[in-house]
PDB file of C-alpha atoms in Angstrom:
ATOM      1  CA  MET A   1      16.998  61.134  14.689  1.00 37.00           C
ATOM      2  CA  HIS A   2      16.056  57.961  14.744  1.00 40.00           C
ATOM      3  CA  SER A   3      15.858  54.783  11.570  1.00 42.00           C
ATOM      4  CA  GLN A   4      12.707  53.595  10.182  1.00 41.00           C
ATOM      5  CA  ALA A   5      13.613  50.264  11.998  1.00 43.00           C
ATOM      6  CA  GLY A   6      14.013  51.739  15.494  1.00 52.00           C
ATOM      7  CA  ALA A   7      10.106  52.894  15.022  1.00 56.00           C
ATOM      8  CA  LEU A   8       8.988  49.946  16.489  1.00 70.00           C
ATOM      9  CA  THR A   9      11.121  49.278  19.696  1.00 71.00           C
ATOM     10  CA  GLN A  10      10.457  46.735  22.515  1.00 70.00           C
ATOM     11  CA  ARG A  11       7.435  47.906  24.649  1.00 70.00           C
ATOM     12  CA  THR A  12       7.016  47.623  28.141  1.00 63.00           C
ATOM     13  CA  ASP A  13       3.576  46.864  28.006  1.00 75.00           C
ATOM     14  CA  GLN A  14       3.648  43.321  26.813  1.00 84.00           C
ATOM     15  CA  LEU A  15       0.945  41.126  25.104  1.00 90.00           C
ATOM     16  CA  SER A  16       0.750  37.703  25.177  1.00 93.00           C
ATOM     17  CA  PRO A  17       1.237  35.636  22.268  1.00 95.00           C
ATOM     18  CA  ALA A  18      -1.951  34.045  22.316  1.00 95.00           C
ATOM     19  CA  ALA A  19      -3.690  37.701  21.997  1.00 95.00           C
ATOM     20  CA  ILE A  20      -1.460  38.710  19.258  1.00 95.00           C
ATOM     21  CA  PHE A  21      -2.527  35.410  17.525  1.00 96.00           C
ATOM     22  CA  VAL A  22      -6.365  36.311  18.088  1.00 96.00           C
ATOM     23  CA  VAL A  23      -6.096  39.742  16.703  1.00 95.00           C
ATOM     24  CA  PHE A  24      -3.938  38.883  13.531  1.00 95.00           C
ATOM     25  CA  SER A  25      -6.250  35.941  12.875  1.00 94.00           C
ATOM     26  CA  ARG A  26      -9.457  38.280  12.610  1.00 92.00           C
ATOM     27  CA  LEU A  27      -7.374  40.592  10.327  1.00 90.00           C
ATOM     28  CA  ALA A  28      -6.841  37.644   8.060  1.00 89.00           C
ATOM     29  CA  LEU A  29     -10.434  36.520   8.082  1.00 87.00           C
ATOM     30  CA  MET A  30     -11.792  39.897   7.486  1.00 82.00           C
ATOM     31  CA  GLY A  31      -9.194  40.974   4.892  1.00 72.00           C
ATOM     32  CA  PHE A  32     -10.959  39.300   1.867  1.00 63.00           C
ATOM     33  CA  GLY A  33      -8.985  41.159  -1.038  1.00 59.00           C
ATOM     34  CA  GLY A  34      -6.356  42.879   1.237  1.00 70.00           C
ATOM     35  CA  VAL A  35      -5.402  43.047   4.867  1.00 81.00           C
ATOM     36  CA  MET A  36      -3.920  46.550   4.943  1.00 81.00           C
ATOM     37  CA  PRO A  37      -7.146  48.453   5.787  1.00 82.00           C
ATOM     38  CA  PHE A  38      -8.311  46.300   8.315  1.00 86.00           C
ATOM     39  CA  ALA A  39      -4.861  45.977  10.001  1.00 90.00           C
ATOM     40  CA  TYR A  40      -5.068  49.845  10.211  1.00 89.00           C
ATOM     41  CA  ARG A  41      -8.344  49.966  12.028  1.00 89.00           C
ATOM     42  CA  ALA A  42      -7.216  47.192  14.374  1.00 92.00           C
ATOM     43  CA  LEU A  43      -3.483  48.041  14.940  1.00 94.00           C
ATOM     44  CA  VAL A  44      -4.070  51.949  14.831  1.00 92.00           C
ATOM     45  CA  GLU A  45      -7.644  52.533  15.776  1.00 91.00           C
ATOM     46  CA  GLN A  46      -9.211  49.964  17.986  1.00 92.00           C
ATOM     47  CA  HIS A  47      -6.120  48.795  19.677  1.00 93.00           C
ATOM     48  CA  LYS A  48      -3.737  51.315  19.720  1.00 92.00           C
ATOM     49  CA  TRP A  49      -0.606  49.481  19.350  1.00 94.00           C
ATOM     50  CA  LEU A  50       0.616  51.789  16.614  1.00 93.00           C
ATOM     51  CA  THR A  51       0.334  55.432  16.136  1.00 91.00           C
ATOM     52  CA  ALA A  52      -0.784  56.051  12.459  1.00 87.00           C
ATOM     53  CA  GLU A  53       3.113  57.790  12.005  1.00 86.00           C
ATOM     54  CA  GLU A  54       4.471  54.325  13.412  1.00 91.00           C
ATOM     55  CA  PHE A  55       2.316  52.234  10.852  1.00 91.00           C
ATOM     56  CA  ALA A  56       3.340  54.389   7.782  1.00 87.00           C
ATOM     57  CA  LYS A  57       6.767  53.671   8.978  1.00 88.00           C
ATOM     58  CA  CYS A  58       6.107  49.834   9.483  1.00 91.00           C
ATOM     59  CA  MET A  59       4.404  49.824   5.929  1.00 88.00           C
ATOM     60  CA  ALA A  60       6.996  51.490   4.104  1.00 85.00           C
ATOM     61  CA  LEU A  61      10.016  49.599   5.752  1.00 89.00           C
ATOM     62  CA  SER A  62       7.696  46.005   5.240  1.00 89.00           C
ATOM     63  CA  GLN A  63       7.368  46.929   1.543  1.00 84.00           C
ATOM     64  CA  MET A  64      11.073  47.185   1.234  1.00 82.00           C
ATOM     65  CA  LEU A  65      11.522  43.731   2.637  1.00 86.00           C
ATOM     66  CA  PRO A  66      11.046  40.305   0.901  1.00 87.00           C
ATOM     67  CA  GLY A  67       7.863  38.648   1.839  1.00 85.00           C
ATOM     68  CA  PRO A  68       4.087  39.847   1.969  1.00 88.00           C
ATOM     69  CA  THR A  69       3.910  43.083   3.429  1.00 89.00           C
ATOM     70  CA  VAL A  70       0.980  42.282   5.988  1.00 90.00           C
ATOM     71  CA  CYS A  71       3.526  39.635   7.161  1.00 92.00           C
ATOM     72  CA  ASN A  72       6.138  41.807   7.638  1.00 94.00           C
ATOM     73  CA  VAL A  73       4.084  44.257   9.547  1.00 94.00           C
ATOM     74  CA  GLY A  74       2.806  41.529  11.838  1.00 94.00           C
ATOM     75  CA  LEU A  75       6.461  40.301  12.262  1.00 94.00           C
ATOM     76  CA  MET A  76       7.397  43.916  13.661  1.00 95.00           C
ATOM     77  CA  VAL A  77       3.936  44.301  15.988  1.00 95.00           C
ATOM     78  CA  GLY A  78       4.690  40.783  17.452  1.00 95.00           C
ATOM     79  CA  ASN A  79       8.026  40.847  18.249  1.00 94.00           C
ATOM     80  CA  ARG A  80       7.308  44.377  19.869  1.00 94.00           C
ATOM     81  CA  TYR A  81       4.924  43.454  22.199  1.00 94.00           C
ATOM     82  CA  ALA A  82       5.921  39.765  22.885  1.00 93.00           C
ATOM     83  CA  GLY A  83       9.575  38.988  21.543  1.00 93.00           C
ATOM     84  CA  ILE A  84       9.713  36.229  19.211  1.00 95.00           C
ATOM     85  CA  ALA A  85       6.819  34.306  20.414  1.00 96.00           C
ATOM     86  CA  GLY A  86       4.826  37.568  19.341  1.00 95.00           C
ATOM     87  CA  ALA A  87       6.309  37.689  16.092  1.00 95.00           C
ATOM     88  CA  LEU A  88       5.385  33.875  15.264  1.00 96.00           C
ATOM     89  CA  ALA A  89       1.902  34.187  16.813  1.00 96.00           C
ATOM     90  CA  ALA A  90       1.115  37.127  14.548  1.00 96.00           C
ATOM     91  CA  VAL A  91       2.584  35.390  11.478  1.00 95.00           C
ATOM     92  CA  GLY A  92       0.658  32.116  12.257  1.00 96.00           C
ATOM     93  CA  GLY A  93      -2.434  34.216  12.764  1.00 94.00           C
ATOM     94  CA  LEU A  94      -2.300  35.458   9.442  1.00 93.00           C
ATOM     95  CA  ILE A  95      -1.672  32.533   7.671  1.00 93.00           C
ATOM     96  CA  ILE A  96      -3.042  29.368   9.338  1.00 94.00           C
ATOM     97  CA  GLY A  97      -6.982  30.329   8.634  1.00 90.00           C
ATOM     98  CA  PRO A  98      -6.474  31.750   5.253  1.00 87.00           C
ATOM     99  CA  PHE A  99      -4.692  28.286   4.295  1.00 91.00           C
ATOM    100  CA  PHE A 100      -7.873  26.186   4.985  1.00 91.00           C
ATOM    101  CA  ILE A 101     -10.024  28.876   3.471  1.00 87.00           C
ATOM    102  CA  VAL A 102      -8.295  29.075   0.273  1.00 84.00           C
ATOM    103  CA  ILE A 103      -7.922  25.652  -0.268  1.00 91.00           C
ATOM    104  CA  GLY A 104     -11.860  25.277   0.187  1.00 89.00           C
ATOM    105  CA  LEU A 105     -12.690  28.007  -2.172  1.00 80.00           C
ATOM    106  CA  GLY A 106     -10.265  26.746  -4.260  1.00 83.00           C
ATOM    107  CA  VAL A 107     -12.117  23.466  -4.313  1.00 86.00           C
ATOM    108  CA  LEU A 108     -15.479  25.556  -4.825  1.00 82.00           C
ATOM    109  CA  TYR A 109     -13.938  27.354  -7.967  1.00 77.00           C
ATOM    110  CA  GLN A 110     -13.196  24.355  -9.652  1.00 82.00           C
ATOM    111  CA  GLN A 111     -16.773  23.352  -9.452  1.00 81.00           C
ATOM    112  CA  PHE A 112     -18.890  26.782 -10.100  1.00 77.00           C
ATOM    113  CA  GLY A 113     -16.062  28.789 -11.527  1.00 69.00           C
ATOM    114  CA  ASP A 114     -18.088  29.014 -14.591  1.00 76.00           C
ATOM    115  CA  LEU A 115     -21.263  30.470 -13.450  1.00 78.00           C
ATOM    116  CA  ALA A 116     -21.864  33.837 -14.493  1.00 81.00           C
ATOM    117  CA  VAL A 117     -23.041  34.664 -10.860  1.00 79.00           C
ATOM    118  CA  MET A 118     -19.607  33.640  -9.510  1.00 75.00           C
ATOM    119  CA  ARG A 119     -17.724  36.005 -11.888  1.00 76.00           C
ATOM    120  CA  ARG A 120     -19.763  39.234 -11.123  1.00 82.00           C
ATOM    121  CA  ALA A 121     -19.036  38.342  -7.443  1.00 79.00           C
ATOM    122  CA  ILE A 122     -15.636  38.131  -7.854  1.00 75.00           C
ATOM    123  CA  GLY A 123     -15.338  41.528  -9.849  1.00 77.00           C
ATOM    124  CA  GLY A 124     -17.393  42.830  -7.039  1.00 81.00           C
ATOM    125  CA  MET A 125     -15.176  42.011  -4.333  1.00 75.00           C
ATOM    126  CA  ALA A 126     -12.190  43.267  -6.203  1.00 75.00           C
ATOM    127  CA  ALA A 127     -13.821  46.800  -6.609  1.00 77.00           C
ATOM    128  CA  VAL A 128     -14.420  46.503  -2.758  1.00 76.00           C
ATOM    129  CA  ALA A 129     -10.994  45.942  -1.964  1.00 73.00           C
ATOM    130  CA  ALA A 130      -9.611  48.541  -4.223  1.00 75.00           C
ATOM    131  CA  GLY A 131     -11.898  51.062  -2.266  1.00 78.00           C
ATOM    132  CA  LEU A 132     -10.726  49.889   1.137  1.00 72.00           C
ATOM    133  CA  ILE A 133      -7.001  50.118   0.134  1.00 75.00           C
ATOM    134  CA  LEU A 134      -7.790  54.006  -1.161  1.00 78.00           C
ATOM    135  CA  ALA A 135      -9.451  54.648   2.113  1.00 78.00           C
ATOM    136  CA  THR A 136      -6.687  53.535   4.107  1.00 73.00           C
ATOM    137  CA  ALA A 137      -4.121  55.228   1.762  1.00 76.00           C
ATOM    138  CA  ALA A 138      -5.970  58.630   2.577  1.00 80.00           C
ATOM    139  CA  LYS A 139      -6.221  58.060   6.490  1.00 76.00           C
ATOM    140  CA  MET A 140      -2.439  57.738   6.256  1.00 73.00           C
ATOM    141  CA  ALA A 141      -1.925  60.652   4.266  1.00 76.00           C
ATOM    142  CA  MET A 142      -4.299  62.863   6.256  1.00 79.00           C
ATOM    143  CA  ALA A 143      -2.284  61.682   9.674  1.00 73.00           C
ATOM    144  CA  MET A 144       0.849  62.343   7.860  1.00 71.00           C
ATOM    145  CA  PHE A 145      -0.048  65.800   6.651  1.00 72.00           C
ATOM    146  CA  ALA A 146      -1.624  67.024   9.977  1.00 75.00           C
ATOM    147  CA  LYS A 147       1.840  66.581  11.573  1.00 72.00           C
ATOM    148  CA  ALA A 148       3.817  68.004   8.627  1.00 68.00           C
ATOM    149  CA  ARG A 149       5.224  71.563   8.857  1.00 73.00           C
ATOM    150  CA  TRP A 150       5.132  72.778   5.221  1.00 67.00           C
ATOM    151  CA  ARG A 151       8.051  75.412   5.559  1.00 70.00           C
ATOM    152  CA  ARG A 152      10.357  72.778   6.685  1.00 79.00           C
ATOM    153  CA  GLN A 153      12.363  71.470   3.692  1.00 80.00           C
ATOM    154  CA  HIS A 154      12.346  68.167   4.899  1.00 78.00           C
ATOM    155  CA  ASP A 155       8.747  67.774   4.699  1.00 79.00           C
ATOM    156  CA  GLN A 156       8.711  69.475   1.256  1.00 83.00           C
ATOM    157  CA  LEU A 157      11.096  66.895   0.614  1.00 85.00           C
ATOM    158  CA  LYS A 158       8.898  64.033   1.543  1.00 81.00           C
ATOM    159  CA  LEU A 159       6.042  65.371  -0.397  1.00 83.00           C
ATOM    160  CA  LEU A 160       8.331  65.451  -3.316  1.00 89.00           C
ATOM    161  CA  MET A 161       9.210  62.037  -2.899  1.00 88.00           C
ATOM    162  CA  MET A 162       5.829  60.844  -3.029  1.00 84.00           C
ATOM    163  CA  VAL A 163       4.375  62.504  -5.826  1.00 88.00           C
ATOM    164  CA  LEU A 164       7.527  61.377  -7.666  1.00 91.00           C
ATOM    165  CA  ALA A 165       6.811  57.758  -6.980  1.00 89.00           C
ATOM    166  CA  PHE A 166       3.257  57.993  -7.863  1.00 86.00           C
ATOM    167  CA  ILE A 167       3.673  59.507 -11.110  1.00 91.00           C
ATOM    168  CA  ALA A 168       6.504  56.694 -11.856  1.00 90.00           C
ATOM    169  CA  LEU A 169       4.573  53.730 -10.738  1.00 86.00           C
ATOM    170  CA  GLY A 170       0.769  54.962 -11.245  1.00 84.00           C
ATOM    171  CA  LEU A 171       1.058  57.218 -14.451  1.00 87.00           C
ATOM    172  CA  LEU A 172       4.325  55.822 -16.342  1.00 90.00           C
ATOM    173  CA  LYS A 173       3.751  52.347 -14.835  1.00 90.00           C
ATOM    174  CA  TRP A 174       7.420  51.678 -14.145  1.00 90.00           C
ATOM    175  CA  PRO A 175       8.493  48.835 -12.533  1.00 90.00           C
ATOM    176  CA  LEU A 176       8.864  48.849  -8.836  1.00 84.00           C
ATOM    177  CA  ALA A 177      12.253  48.000  -8.444  1.00 86.00           C
ATOM    178  CA  LEU A 178      13.281  50.491 -10.997  1.00 90.00           C
ATOM    179  CA  VAL A 179      11.309  53.282  -8.991  1.00 89.00           C
ATOM    180  CA  PHE A 180      12.801  52.254  -6.003  1.00 86.00           C
ATOM    181  CA  CYS A 181      16.151  52.019  -7.254  1.00 90.00           C
ATOM    182  CA  VAL A 182      16.067  55.793  -8.411  1.00 91.00           C
ATOM    183  CA  LEU A 183      14.181  57.361  -5.616  1.00 90.00           C
ATOM    184  CA  ALA A 184      15.782  55.727  -2.471  1.00 88.00           C
ATOM    185  CA  PRO A 185      19.181  57.035  -3.310  1.00 90.00           C
ATOM    186  CA  LEU A 186      17.904  60.283  -4.294  1.00 90.00           C
ATOM    187  CA  GLY A 187      15.557  60.558  -1.174  1.00 87.00           C
ATOM    188  CA  THR A 188      18.589  59.566   1.207  1.00 87.00           C
ATOM    189  CA  ALA A 189      20.921  61.737  -0.443  1.00 89.00           C
ATOM    190  CA  ALA A 190      18.522  64.707  -0.791  1.00 86.00           C
ATOM    191  CA  SER A 191      17.648  63.943   3.124  1.00 82.00           C
ATOM    192  CA  TYR A 192      21.159  63.831   4.292  1.00 82.00           C
ATOM    193  CA  LEU A 193      22.121  67.484   2.743  1.00 84.00           C
ATOM    194  CA  LEU A 194      18.989  68.663   4.642  1.00 78.00           C
ATOM    195  CA  GLY A 195      19.627  67.342   7.713  1.00 73.00           C
ATOM    196  CA  ASP A 196      21.682  70.097   9.366  1.00 50.00           C
ATOM    197  CA  ARG A 197      18.708  72.360   8.854  1.00 49.00           C
ATOM    198  CA  HIS A 198      16.124  69.672   9.770  1.00 44.00           C
ATOM    199  CA  GLU A 199      14.390  70.434  13.277  1.00 45.00           C
TER     200      GLU A 199
END
């Protein structure tokens, strides 16, 4: 049984840091309101740098680490295919373009932010971003459920942890840190106890 951190081991089919920079720059420039839906499409469906399962594991690990989730994903993918130079190229691609765009949009918002059409446009973009995130979550869930064998207690445990996390975060509005501190030890302990019967 290998760890989540070991899910992205170094690949023999290397990529140039420039190619990684271009792909992650495109992601950053397309991802208005959130990059993750575009990251899933590019990394899993288009370039096939990750499988759906690897992407989900990478996301889970990235959310536990400090910093923006997509930057952590970029570090892992870049390091996998081109070492430290690839990791830096991925993060650079995610940051450089949006930095200048945000500066420009900030100047425009100062000038025109009070206009009704601007407020409506921002509301519309927020709705689109929410829809993209839901669609990506559904794709990841379908890929995970397709591989699950529901008679196995380990897969039943995964489903239970997902449901509990949804209830705690989505319905009860508990803080993420509290939910993590409660569910992570419970899930780890339960997974350990089921370890002998796993597989």
